Amino acid sequence: MKHYAVAIDGPSGAGKSSLARAVAGDLGFIYVDTGAIYRTVGCYVLRQGVRPSDAQAVEALLPDIEIRMGYGDDGLQRMYLNGEDVTEAIRTPEVSMCTSKVAAIPAVRAFLLEMQREIAQEQSVIMDGRDIGTVVLPDADVKIFLTASAEERAKRRYRELREQGEHKDFGVLLVEIEERDYNDSHREIAPMRPAEGAVLLDTTDLDFEQSCRSLREIIQEHMGL
Ligand code: DC
């Protein structure tokens, strides 16, 4: 049976994961959040107290890292680092910043490449990240570059934190988002950019339902579903 692959790339906070998860559920595909896989490496590097910009020291840690991905009873992706469930631990701002630096190291990207490809060989997937359409799955059936303005992404993050009872300065959030965008799109290896033939979906002026509908339409149109 043919396995379908949908590659979604774009900057943090554009809504990739919540949209991809919702649409994957509709289509009966597995949703794979590759950012979580990179975050698991970032989490280990942070815990070891190694500087994320020290490529040699980070590379030396890789043989000690065993990453596993699974799905909980709720259907959500869970990440295991050397057997420990780190699904929540990988979501801190410290891990975010560390991961953005660690992800620029060629040895880290090579370490994770096969794992991502193998997942897509085994089932139909919607995979999101930064280089899925350009590097990981260049032959994907549909490639989408999903984005929104930095201001809008910072606003969404601000509201999300407020709903969780946290307050963070909007200006600080915006600077963090811009810094991560810069790191992700200016690194030498596999920088974030739209893949050739990618469909651009800008959700700046769309709410969640409208974004979901647009994403579903793009996928169905390209796959003839
Ligand atoms: O999508 P996210 O914010 O959870 O990703 C965390 C970091 O990992 C982010 O700085 C970009 C990086 N990343 C990457 O370089 N390549 C991917 N395929 C996915 C994420």
CSV table of N, CA and C and ligand atoms in Angstrom, one decimal, residues 9-13 16-17 33-39 90-91 95-97 99-101 103-104 109 116 128-132 136 180 183-184 187 190, ligand 1:
chain,number,residue,atom,x,y,z
A,9,ASP,N,6.8,22.8,6.6
A,9,ASP,CA,7.9,23.5,7.2
A,9,ASP,C,7.5,24.9,7.5
A,10,GLY,N,8.2,25.6,8.4
A,10,GLY,CA,7.9,27.0,8.7
A,10,GLY,C,8.4,27.3,10.1
A,11,PRO,N,8.4,28.6,10.4
A,11,PRO,CA,8.9,29.1,11.7
A,11,PRO,C,8.1,28.7,12.9
A,12,SER,N,8.8,28.8,14.1
A,12,SER,CA,8.0,28.5,15.3
A,12,SER,C,6.9,29.4,15.5
A,13,GLY,N,5.8,28.8,16.0
A,13,GLY,CA,4.6,29.6,16.4
A,13,GLY,C,3.7,29.9,15.3
A,16,LYS,N,2.0,25.3,13.1
A,16,LYS,CA,2.2,24.0,12.4
A,16,LYS,C,1.7,22.8,13.1
A,17,SER,N,2.1,22.7,14.4
A,17,SER,CA,1.8,21.4,15.1
A,17,SER,C,0.3,21.3,15.4
A,33,ASP,N,6.0,15.4,14.8
A,33,ASP,CA,6.6,16.7,15.2
A,33,ASP,C,8.1,16.5,15.3
A,34,THR,N,8.8,16.9,14.3
A,34,THR,CA,10.3,16.7,14.3
A,34,THR,C,11.0,17.7,15.2
A,35,GLY,N,10.3,18.8,15.5
A,35,GLY,CA,10.9,19.7,16.5
A,35,GLY,C,11.1,19.1,17.8
A,36,ALA,N,10.2,18.2,18.2
A,36,ALA,CA,10.2,17.5,19.5
A,36,ALA,C,11.4,16.6,19.5
A,37,ILE,N,11.8,16.0,18.3
A,37,ILE,CA,13.0,15.1,18.3
A,37,ILE,C,14.2,16.0,18.5
A,38,TYR,N,14.3,17.1,17.8
A,38,TYR,CA,15.5,18.0,18.0
A,38,TYR,C,15.5,18.5,19.5
A,39,ARG,N,14.3,18.8,20.0
A,39,ARG,CA,14.3,19.3,21.4
A,39,ARG,C,14.8,18.2,22.4
A,90,ILE,N,10.8,19.0,27.5
A,90,ILE,CA,11.4,19.6,26.3
A,90,ILE,C,10.8,20.9,25.9
A,91,ARG,N,9.8,21.3,26.7
A,91,ARG,CA,9.0,22.5,26.3
A,91,ARG,C,9.4,23.8,27.0
A,95,VAL,N,15.2,25.0,26.9
A,95,VAL,CA,15.4,23.9,25.9
A,95,VAL,C,15.2,24.5,24.5
A,96,SER,N,14.2,25.4,24.4
A,96,SER,CA,13.9,26.0,23.0
A,96,SER,C,15.2,26.7,22.5
A,97,MET,N,15.8,27.5,23.3
A,97,MET,CA,16.9,28.3,22.9
A,97,MET,C,18.1,27.3,22.6
A,99,THR,N,18.0,24.2,21.8
A,99,THR,CA,17.8,23.4,20.6
A,99,THR,C,18.0,24.1,19.3
A,100,SER,N,17.7,25.4,19.3
A,100,SER,CA,17.8,26.2,18.1
A,100,SER,C,19.3,26.2,17.7
A,101,LYS,N,20.2,26.2,18.7
A,101,LYS,CA,21.7,26.3,18.5
A,101,LYS,C,22.2,24.9,18.1
A,103,ALA,N,20.6,22.5,16.8
A,103,ALA,CA,20.0,22.0,15.5
A,103,ALA,C,20.9,22.6,14.3
A,104,ALA,N,21.8,23.5,14.6
A,104,ALA,CA,22.6,24.0,13.5
A,104,ALA,C,23.9,23.2,13.3
A,109,ARG,N,22.2,17.0,12.9
A,109,ARG,CA,21.2,16.8,11.8
A,109,ARG,C,21.3,15.4,11.2
A,116,GLN,N,14.0,10.1,11.1
A,116,GLN,CA,12.8,10.7,10.5
A,116,GLN,C,12.4,10.0,9.2
A,128,ASP,N,6.2,17.7,10.4
A,128,ASP,CA,6.5,19.1,10.4
A,128,ASP,C,7.9,19.4,11.0
A,129,GLY,N,8.5,20.5,10.5
A,129,GLY,CA,9.8,20.9,11.0
A,129,GLY,C,10.3,22.1,10.2
A,130,ARG,N,11.6,22.1,9.9
A,130,ARG,CA,12.2,23.2,9.2
A,130,ARG,C,12.8,22.8,7.8
A,131,ASP,N,13.1,21.5,7.7
A,131,ASP,CA,13.8,21.0,6.5
A,131,ASP,C,13.1,19.8,6.0
A,132,ILE,N,11.9,19.6,6.2
A,132,ILE,CA,11.2,18.3,5.8
A,132,ILE,C,11.1,18.2,4.3
A,136,VAL,N,14.6,16.2,4.4
A,136,VAL,CA,14.2,14.9,5.0
A,136,VAL,C,13.3,14.1,4.0
A,180,ARG,N,15.1,33.1,17.2
A,180,ARG,CA,15.0,31.7,16.8
A,180,ARG,C,14.8,31.6,15.2
A,183,ASN,N,18.2,32.2,13.8
A,183,ASN,CA,19.1,31.0,13.9
A,183,ASN,C,18.7,29.9,12.9
A,184,ASP,N,17.4,29.7,12.8
A,184,ASP,CA,16.9,28.6,12.0
A,184,ASP,C,17.0,28.8,10.5
A,187,ARG,N,21.4,29.3,9.5
A,187,ARG,CA,22.5,28.3,9.7
A,187,ARG,C,22.9,27.7,8.3
A,190,ALA,N,20.9,22.9,6.1
A,190,ALA,CA,19.5,22.7,6.1
A,190,ALA,C,18.8,23.9,6.7
B,1,DC,O1,9.3,23.3,16.0
B,1,DC,P1,10.1,23.6,17.3
B,1,DC,O2,10.0,25.0,17.8
B,1,DC,O3,9.6,22.6,18.4
B,1,DC,O4,11.6,23.2,17.0
B,1,DC,C1,12.6,23.3,17.9
B,1,DC,C2,13.9,23.7,17.3
B,1,DC,O5,14.4,22.7,16.5
B,1,DC,C3,13.9,25.0,16.4
B,1,DC,O6,14.9,25.9,16.8
B,1,DC,C4,14.2,24.5,15.0
B,1,DC,C5,14.8,23.1,15.2
B,1,DC,N1,14.3,22.2,14.2
B,1,DC,C6,15.1,22.0,13.1
B,1,DC,O7,16.1,22.6,12.9
B,1,DC,N2,14.7,21.1,12.1
B,1,DC,C7,13.5,20.4,12.2
B,1,DC,N3,13.1,19.6,11.3
B,1,DC,C8,12.7,20.7,13.4
B,1,DC,C9,13.1,21.6,14.3
